[in-house]
């Protein structure tokens, strides 16, 4: 990321702050700090004021922080307390209205700010997150690279999946393949869920061994330049799929394809969600699709916008979202298919290669 990019992002943020009559924003959410300055460390405060941007971090980042941040912000290293240093910076500004990120700041840190800063503290939510929704070409390219890497890693592992292998072993192979291909980290714990466990939409991977004729659901991600991909595939293991497995799989696939074709920026989250949900509901499986259709992807694996029945917020142009319908039948199993889609000015563009037919791993 270039200093120029950070400068433009900060400029966009400053015009938002002006709109809220804020003199500064204290940014404490690390993905937001990364977005605005390039700093990737695990501890920092960032103060964005009209004429200044200051990253305050500790001695562990003495070398890394200036290198990553460049001229995007001043870097201050405080070996004792980043908070005391922040209050030192704010000391001359006790008439300022300073925004805090109310959706992420802990109650303890808010109390600390109340004590250490004499000016006005204004809780604001999602100011930086709102800017992050519309992706630049570079951000889209990073997500596409992460999705490509994730698919290659999965393709490498598929031949070793067979009856008797346990979920942990499959997840370990996949995570190893992801890391070898350069995924910076797993954006969330890999889900490998076999048999009836595939009916748990957010199953935790377990020691259970996959049995013949069972569904196997794999939900996993990759991260490139900080940007996340998030994919889900479902297979049948050990034998040919039965009629019901095939029917459910085809229905989920049909719902996903239709949603990915018709999804547009400018729709509300609820309209987007309905694209897939209506297909599933019409066939009588509405109750078995109990989660939202998708979520935004970026520096975080779950970010705005939400594609959910309860969301009236409009999806902005240039968002990257997941499309992940599923059908979960308790005691039987579940099927989910998840791909990543960029909503550009020319319509939706899938950043991954959606699964077509149901694959039987034998
Ligand atoms: Zn997922
Ligand atoms: Zn997802």
Short mmCIF file of C-alpha atoms and ligand atoms in Angstrom, two decimals:
data_model
loop_
_atom_site.label_atom_id
_atom_site.label_comp_id
_atom_site.label_asym_id
_atom_site.label_seq_id
_atom_site.Cartn_x
_atom_site.Cartn_y
_atom_site.Cartn_z
CA UNK A 1 0.00 0.00 0.00
CA UNK A 2 1.37 3.40 -0.90
CA UNK A 3 1.48 6.50 1.24
CA UNK A 4 -0.62 8.13 -1.49
CA UNK A 5 -3.38 5.61 -0.97
CA UNK A 6 -3.34 6.23 2.78
CA UNK A 7 -3.36 9.98 2.16
CA UNK A 8 -6.49 9.69 0.03
CA UNK A 9 -8.20 7.53 2.62
CA UNK A 10 -7.35 9.97 5.36
CA UNK A 11 -8.64 12.85 3.26
CA UNK A 12 -11.94 11.04 2.78
CA UNK A 13 -12.10 10.41 6.52
CA UNK A 14 -11.37 14.06 7.31
CA UNK A 15 -14.30 15.21 5.21
CA UNK A 16 -16.51 12.79 7.17
CA UNK A 17 -15.18 14.21 10.43
CA UNK A 18 -15.99 17.69 9.25
CA UNK A 19 -19.54 16.54 8.56
CA UNK A 20 -19.80 15.34 12.17
CA UNK A 21 -18.18 18.55 13.49
CA UNK A 22 -15.33 16.52 14.97
CA UNK A 23 -11.81 17.90 15.40
CA UNK A 24 -10.29 14.44 15.44
CA UNK A 25 -11.01 10.73 15.49
CA UNK A 26 -9.24 8.31 17.79
CA UNK A 27 -8.91 5.09 15.81
CA UNK A 28 -8.37 2.01 17.97
CA UNK A 29 -9.61 -0.78 15.69
CA UNK A 30 -6.48 -2.36 14.19
CA UNK A 31 -7.90 -3.08 10.69
CA UNK A 32 -8.88 0.59 10.50
CA UNK A 33 -5.38 1.65 11.56
CA UNK A 34 -3.96 -0.60 8.85
CA UNK A 35 -6.35 0.84 6.27
CA UNK A 36 -5.43 4.44 7.09
CA UNK A 37 -1.67 4.12 7.66
CA UNK A 38 -0.41 0.72 6.49
CA UNK A 39 0.66 -0.26 10.03
CA UNK A 40 0.08 -3.96 10.65
CA UNK A 41 1.19 -4.29 14.28
CA UNK A 42 -0.94 -5.73 17.05
CA UNK A 43 -1.07 -2.68 19.31
CA UNK A 44 -1.46 0.99 18.41
CA UNK A 45 -3.59 4.09 18.70
CA UNK A 46 -4.12 6.40 15.76
CA UNK A 47 -5.22 10.00 16.11
CA UNK A 48 -6.49 11.57 12.91
CA UNK A 49 -6.93 15.32 13.27
CA UNK A 50 -7.39 17.95 10.60
CA UNK A 51 -3.70 18.70 10.24
CA UNK A 52 -2.11 15.69 11.80
CA UNK A 53 -2.11 11.94 11.84
CA UNK A 54 -0.20 10.25 14.65
CA UNK A 55 0.35 6.53 15.21
CA UNK A 56 1.31 5.77 18.80
CA UNK A 57 2.71 2.31 19.40
CA UNK A 58 5.21 0.51 21.62
CA UNK A 59 8.88 -0.53 21.50
CA UNK A 60 8.14 -3.81 19.71
CA UNK A 61 7.32 -1.81 16.59
CA UNK A 62 10.18 0.68 16.69
CA UNK A 63 11.56 -0.62 13.38
CA UNK A 64 8.40 -1.93 11.73
CA UNK A 65 6.07 1.02 12.32
CA UNK A 66 8.09 3.78 10.59
CA UNK A 67 8.85 1.40 7.74
CA UNK A 68 5.20 0.50 7.15
CA UNK A 69 3.71 3.93 7.79
CA UNK A 70 6.23 6.02 5.82
CA UNK A 71 4.94 9.53 5.46
CA UNK A 72 1.29 8.53 5.97
CA UNK A 73 1.48 9.57 9.64
CA UNK A 74 3.91 10.58 12.37
CA UNK A 75 5.03 7.57 14.35
CA UNK A 76 5.54 7.88 18.09
CA UNK A 77 7.01 5.00 20.08
CA UNK A 78 6.21 4.98 23.77
CA UNK A 79 7.84 2.23 25.81
CA UNK A 80 5.66 2.86 28.86
CA UNK A 81 2.07 3.72 27.91
CA UNK A 82 0.53 4.52 24.53
CA UNK A 83 -2.45 6.02 26.36
CA UNK A 84 -0.36 8.47 28.43
CA UNK A 85 1.37 9.49 25.25
CA UNK A 86 -1.99 10.05 23.55
CA UNK A 87 -3.17 12.27 26.39
CA UNK A 88 0.13 14.15 26.06
CA UNK A 89 -0.62 14.80 22.37
CA UNK A 90 -4.18 15.90 23.24
CA UNK A 91 -3.14 18.12 26.16
CA UNK A 92 -3.05 21.32 24.14
CA UNK A 93 -6.44 20.54 22.60
CA UNK A 94 -8.81 20.45 25.52
CA UNK A 95 -11.50 22.17 23.50
CA UNK A 96 -11.57 19.54 20.83
CA UNK A 97 -14.45 17.24 20.05
CA UNK A 98 -12.80 13.87 19.58
CA UNK A 99 -14.67 10.90 18.14
CA UNK A 100 -14.12 7.41 19.54
CA UNK A 101 -15.01 4.17 17.79
CA UNK A 102 -17.94 3.19 19.98
CA UNK A 103 -18.47 -0.17 18.24
CA UNK A 104 -15.04 -1.48 19.21
CA UNK A 105 -13.74 0.49 22.19
CA UNK A 106 -14.00 -1.31 25.51
CA UNK A 107 -15.84 0.29 28.41
CA UNK A 108 -12.55 0.30 30.34
CA UNK A 109 -10.74 2.23 27.58
CA UNK A 110 -13.64 4.66 27.22
CA UNK A 111 -13.39 5.36 30.98
CA UNK A 112 -9.64 5.84 30.59
CA UNK A 113 -10.22 8.43 27.85
CA UNK A 114 -12.82 10.17 30.00
CA UNK A 115 -10.20 10.56 32.72
CA UNK A 116 -7.21 11.45 30.58
CA UNK A 117 -8.73 13.89 28.09
CA UNK A 118 -10.49 17.09 29.11
CA UNK A 119 -12.26 17.86 25.84
CA UNK A 120 -15.50 16.42 24.51
CA UNK A 121 -15.59 12.72 23.68
CA UNK A 122 -18.12 11.78 20.99
CA UNK A 123 -19.02 8.12 20.38
CA UNK A 124 -19.26 7.42 16.64
CA UNK A 125 -19.64 4.05 14.96
CA UNK A 126 -18.32 2.67 11.68
CA UNK A 127 -16.88 5.90 10.27
CA UNK A 128 -13.80 4.18 8.86
CA UNK A 129 -15.72 0.96 8.13
CA UNK A 130 -18.08 2.92 5.87
CA UNK A 131 -15.11 4.12 3.84
CA UNK A 132 -13.72 0.61 3.63
CA UNK A 133 -16.82 -0.81 1.90
CA UNK A 134 -15.95 0.51 -1.58
CA UNK A 135 -12.84 -1.34 -2.70
CA UNK A 136 -10.13 0.03 -4.99
CA UNK A 137 -8.75 -2.05 -7.87
CA UNK A 138 -5.76 -3.03 -5.70
CA UNK A 139 -8.00 -4.24 -2.90
CA UNK A 140 -10.13 -6.28 -5.30
CA UNK A 141 -6.94 -7.77 -6.77
CA UNK A 142 -5.76 -8.83 -3.31
CA UNK A 143 -9.08 -10.55 -2.55
CA UNK A 144 -9.00 -12.25 -5.95
CA UNK A 145 -5.46 -13.47 -5.22
CA UNK A 146 -6.56 -14.78 -1.82
CA UNK A 147 -9.51 -16.60 -3.39
CA UNK A 148 -7.27 -18.11 -6.10
CA UNK A 149 -4.75 -19.26 -3.53
CA UNK A 150 -7.50 -20.78 -1.38
CA UNK A 151 -8.88 -22.75 -4.31
CA UNK A 152 -5.45 -24.08 -5.29
CA UNK A 153 -4.82 -25.20 -1.73
CA UNK A 154 -8.16 -27.00 -1.63
CA UNK A 155 -7.52 -28.68 -4.99
CA UNK A 156 -4.22 -29.99 -3.63
CA UNK A 157 -5.91 -31.51 -0.60
CA UNK A 158 -9.02 -33.02 -2.22
CA UNK A 159 -7.35 -36.27 -3.45
CA UNK A 160 -6.34 -37.13 0.13
CA UNK A 161 -9.88 -36.83 1.51
CA UNK A 162 -11.37 -40.28 1.91
CA UNK A 163 -13.46 -42.38 4.24
CA UNK A 164 -11.84 -42.69 7.68
CA UNK A 165 -9.91 -39.43 7.65
CA UNK A 166 -10.86 -37.18 10.51
CA UNK A 167 -11.87 -33.55 10.28
CA UNK A 168 -8.76 -32.27 12.11
CA UNK A 169 -6.47 -34.10 9.68
CA UNK A 170 -8.30 -32.66 6.66
CA UNK A 171 -8.19 -29.15 8.19
CA UNK A 172 -4.48 -29.52 8.97
CA UNK A 173 -3.68 -30.54 5.38
CA UNK A 174 -5.69 -27.64 4.03
CA UNK A 175 -4.19 -25.10 6.42
CA UNK A 176 -0.69 -26.32 5.57
CA UNK A 177 -1.40 -26.00 1.84
CA UNK A 178 -2.77 -22.48 2.37
CA UNK A 179 0.33 -21.39 4.26
CA UNK A 180 2.71 -22.94 1.75
CA UNK A 181 1.02 -20.95 -0.99
CA UNK A 182 1.50 -17.72 0.94
CA UNK A 183 -1.68 -17.14 2.88
CA UNK A 184 -0.64 -14.71 5.65
CA UNK A 185 -2.96 -16.33 8.14
CA UNK A 186 -6.30 -18.12 8.38
CA UNK A 187 -8.88 -15.33 8.60
CA UNK A 188 -11.06 -17.61 10.76
CA UNK A 189 -10.79 -21.15 12.11
CA UNK A 190 -11.16 -23.61 9.22
CA UNK A 191 -14.44 -25.50 9.37
CA UNK A 192 -14.40 -29.15 8.29
CA UNK A 193 -17.73 -30.74 9.20
CA UNK A 194 -18.70 -34.28 8.24
CA UNK A 195 -21.98 -36.17 8.18
CA UNK A 196 -24.63 -34.81 10.53
CA UNK A 197 -22.15 -32.20 11.79
CA UNK A 198 -22.43 -30.47 8.39
CA UNK A 199 -25.92 -29.41 9.51
CA UNK A 200 -24.32 -27.04 12.04
CA UNK A 201 -23.74 -23.87 10.00
CA UNK A 202 -20.80 -22.83 12.18
CA UNK A 203 -19.56 -26.25 13.24
CA UNK A 204 -16.16 -26.48 14.90
CA UNK A 205 -13.77 -28.93 13.31
CA UNK A 206 -13.57 -32.10 15.45
CA UNK A 207 -11.83 -35.48 15.66
CA UNK A 208 -14.79 -37.15 13.92
CA UNK A 209 -13.82 -39.41 11.00
CA UNK A 210 -15.82 -39.06 7.79
CA UNK A 211 -17.92 -42.10 6.90
CA UNK A 212 -18.91 -43.47 3.52
CA UNK A 213 -21.78 -41.67 1.84
CA UNK A 214 -21.58 -38.63 4.09
CA UNK A 215 -21.60 -34.97 3.22
CA UNK A 216 -18.41 -33.06 3.98
CA UNK A 217 -18.55 -29.29 4.32
CA UNK A 218 -15.35 -27.23 4.17
CA UNK A 219 -15.46 -23.49 4.96
CA UNK A 220 -12.08 -21.80 4.89
CA UNK A 221 -10.23 -18.64 3.94
CA UNK A 222 -6.96 -17.13 2.89
CA UNK A 223 -5.36 -13.74 3.39
CA UNK A 224 -3.19 -11.81 0.92
CA UNK A 225 -1.83 -8.30 1.67
CA UNK A 226 -4.24 -8.25 4.60
CA UNK A 227 -7.30 -8.99 2.44
CA UNK A 228 -9.46 -12.02 3.08
CA UNK A 229 -11.21 -14.57 0.90
CA UNK A 230 -13.90 -16.84 2.34
CA UNK A 231 -15.10 -19.96 0.50
CA UNK A 232 -17.28 -22.97 1.27
CA UNK A 233 -17.52 -26.23 -0.65
CA UNK A 234 -19.58 -29.33 0.08
CA UNK A 235 -18.78 -32.85 -1.11
CA UNK A 236 -19.99 -36.41 -0.76
CA UNK A 237 -17.28 -38.85 0.38
CA UNK A 238 -16.67 -42.52 -0.41
CA UNK A 239 -19.57 -43.31 -2.72
CA UNK A 240 -22.05 -41.88 -5.20
CA UNK A 241 -24.33 -39.20 -3.81
CA UNK A 242 -27.88 -40.30 -3.08
CA UNK A 243 -30.91 -38.62 -4.54
CA UNK A 244 -31.59 -36.37 -1.58
CA UNK A 245 -27.98 -35.16 -1.34
CA UNK A 246 -28.03 -34.36 -5.03
CA UNK A 247 -31.39 -32.59 -4.84
CA UNK A 248 -30.36 -30.40 -1.88
CA UNK A 249 -26.98 -29.65 -3.45
CA UNK A 250 -28.53 -28.67 -6.78
CA UNK A 251 -31.06 -26.43 -5.06
CA UNK A 252 -28.35 -24.58 -3.10
CA UNK A 253 -26.30 -24.29 -6.29
CA UNK A 254 -29.26 -22.92 -8.21
CA UNK A 255 -29.98 -20.34 -5.47
CA UNK A 256 -26.34 -19.29 -5.39
CA UNK A 257 -26.00 -18.97 -9.18
CA UNK A 258 -29.14 -16.90 -9.45
CA UNK A 259 -28.06 -14.60 -6.61
CA UNK A 260 -24.60 -14.13 -8.09
CA UNK A 261 -26.09 -13.25 -11.49
CA UNK A 262 -28.66 -10.80 -10.23
CA UNK A 263 -26.86 -9.18 -7.33
CA UNK A 264 -26.24 -5.45 -7.89
CA UNK A 265 -24.86 -2.52 -5.99
CA UNK A 266 -27.81 -0.30 -5.09
CA UNK A 267 -29.95 -3.16 -3.80
CA UNK A 268 -30.68 -3.29 -0.10
CA UNK A 269 -29.21 -6.10 1.95
CA UNK A 270 -32.72 -7.57 2.22
CA UNK A 271 -33.29 -7.52 -1.56
CA UNK A 272 -29.97 -9.26 -2.09
CA UNK A 273 -30.76 -11.90 0.51
CA UNK A 274 -34.15 -12.58 -1.08
CA UNK A 275 -32.55 -13.48 -4.43
CA UNK A 276 -31.35 -16.80 -3.05
CA UNK A 277 -33.85 -17.22 -0.23
CA UNK A 278 -36.87 -17.13 -2.55
CA UNK A 279 -35.46 -19.99 -4.63
CA UNK A 280 -34.94 -22.12 -1.53
CA UNK A 281 -38.25 -21.15 0.06
CA UNK A 282 -40.28 -21.97 -3.05
CA UNK A 283 -39.02 -25.54 -2.83
CA UNK A 284 -40.05 -25.81 0.81
CA UNK A 285 -36.65 -25.46 2.48
CA UNK A 286 -37.03 -21.88 3.74
CA UNK A 287 -36.74 -22.91 7.39
CA UNK A 288 -33.55 -24.83 6.67
CA UNK A 289 -31.69 -21.70 5.46
CA UNK A 290 -31.34 -19.99 8.82
CA UNK A 291 -28.57 -17.47 8.24
CA UNK A 292 -27.98 -14.42 6.08
CA UNK A 293 -26.94 -14.74 2.43
CA UNK A 294 -23.59 -13.03 2.82
CA UNK A 295 -21.28 -10.41 4.24
CA UNK A 296 -18.64 -7.96 3.08
CA UNK A 297 -15.02 -9.03 2.71
CA UNK A 298 -11.88 -6.96 3.03
CA UNK A 299 -9.28 -6.46 5.73
CA UNK A 300 -11.75 -8.31 7.93
CA UNK A 301 -13.52 -11.49 6.97
CA UNK A 302 -16.85 -10.17 8.20
CA UNK A 303 -17.38 -6.53 7.40
CA UNK A 304 -20.00 -4.27 5.83
CA UNK A 305 -22.25 -4.65 3.92
CA UNK A 306 -24.54 -7.34 5.26
CA UNK A 307 -26.72 -9.29 2.83
CA UNK A 308 -29.48 -10.14 5.28
CA UNK A 309 -33.27 -10.12 5.42
CA UNK A 310 -33.14 -7.57 8.25
CA UNK A 311 -30.82 -5.12 6.47
CA UNK A 312 -32.37 -2.14 4.71
CA UNK A 313 -28.98 -0.51 4.10
CA UNK A 314 -28.10 -0.15 0.40
CA UNK A 315 -25.08 -2.07 -0.89
CA UNK A 316 -22.63 0.48 -2.27
CA UNK A 317 -20.82 0.11 -5.59
CA UNK A 318 -17.40 -1.55 -5.42
CA UNK A 319 -18.28 -3.70 -2.42
CA UNK A 320 -16.93 -7.24 -2.24
CA UNK A 321 -19.34 -9.70 -0.66
CA UNK A 322 -19.79 -13.40 -0.09
CA UNK A 323 -22.80 -15.26 -1.51
CA UNK A 324 -23.35 -18.30 0.69
CA UNK A 325 -26.76 -19.91 0.75
CA UNK A 326 -27.14 -23.15 2.66
CA UNK A 327 -29.68 -25.81 3.59
CA UNK A 328 -29.23 -27.54 6.96
CA UNK A 329 -31.30 -30.52 7.99
CA UNK A 330 -30.74 -31.61 11.58
CA UNK A 331 -29.51 -35.21 11.91
CA UNK A 332 -29.02 -35.51 8.15
CA UNK A 333 -26.48 -32.90 7.16
CA UNK A 334 -26.04 -29.61 5.42
CA UNK A 335 -24.94 -28.11 2.13
CA UNK A 336 -23.46 -24.63 1.80
CA UNK A 337 -21.74 -23.06 -1.20
CA UNK A 338 -19.86 -19.81 -0.73
CA UNK A 339 -18.11 -17.61 -3.26
CA UNK A 340 -16.76 -14.07 -3.30
CA UNK A 341 -18.23 -11.43 -5.61
CA UNK A 342 -17.12 -7.92 -6.56
CA UNK A 343 -19.97 -5.53 -7.32
CA UNK A 344 -18.37 -3.28 -9.91
CA UNK A 345 -20.02 -0.72 -12.17
CA UNK A 346 -20.56 -3.40 -14.85
CA UNK A 347 -22.38 -5.76 -12.52
CA UNK A 348 -21.24 -8.65 -10.39
CA UNK A 349 -17.89 -10.30 -10.98
CA UNK A 350 -17.09 -13.53 -9.20
CA UNK A 351 -13.56 -13.51 -7.75
CA UNK A 352 -13.54 -17.27 -7.19
CA UNK A 353 -14.58 -20.16 -9.45
CA UNK A 354 -17.95 -21.40 -8.18
CA UNK A 355 -18.40 -25.13 -7.82
CA UNK A 356 -20.66 -26.57 -10.50
CA UNK A 357 -21.61 -30.23 -10.07
CA UNK A 358 -21.57 -32.08 -6.78
CA UNK A 359 -18.18 -33.79 -6.49
CA UNK A 360 -17.94 -37.29 -5.02
CA UNK A 361 -14.56 -37.85 -3.36
CA UNK A 362 -13.73 -41.52 -3.67
ZN1 LIG B 1 -17.13 -18.99 5.04
ZN1 LIG B 2 -18.67 -16.23 4.93
#
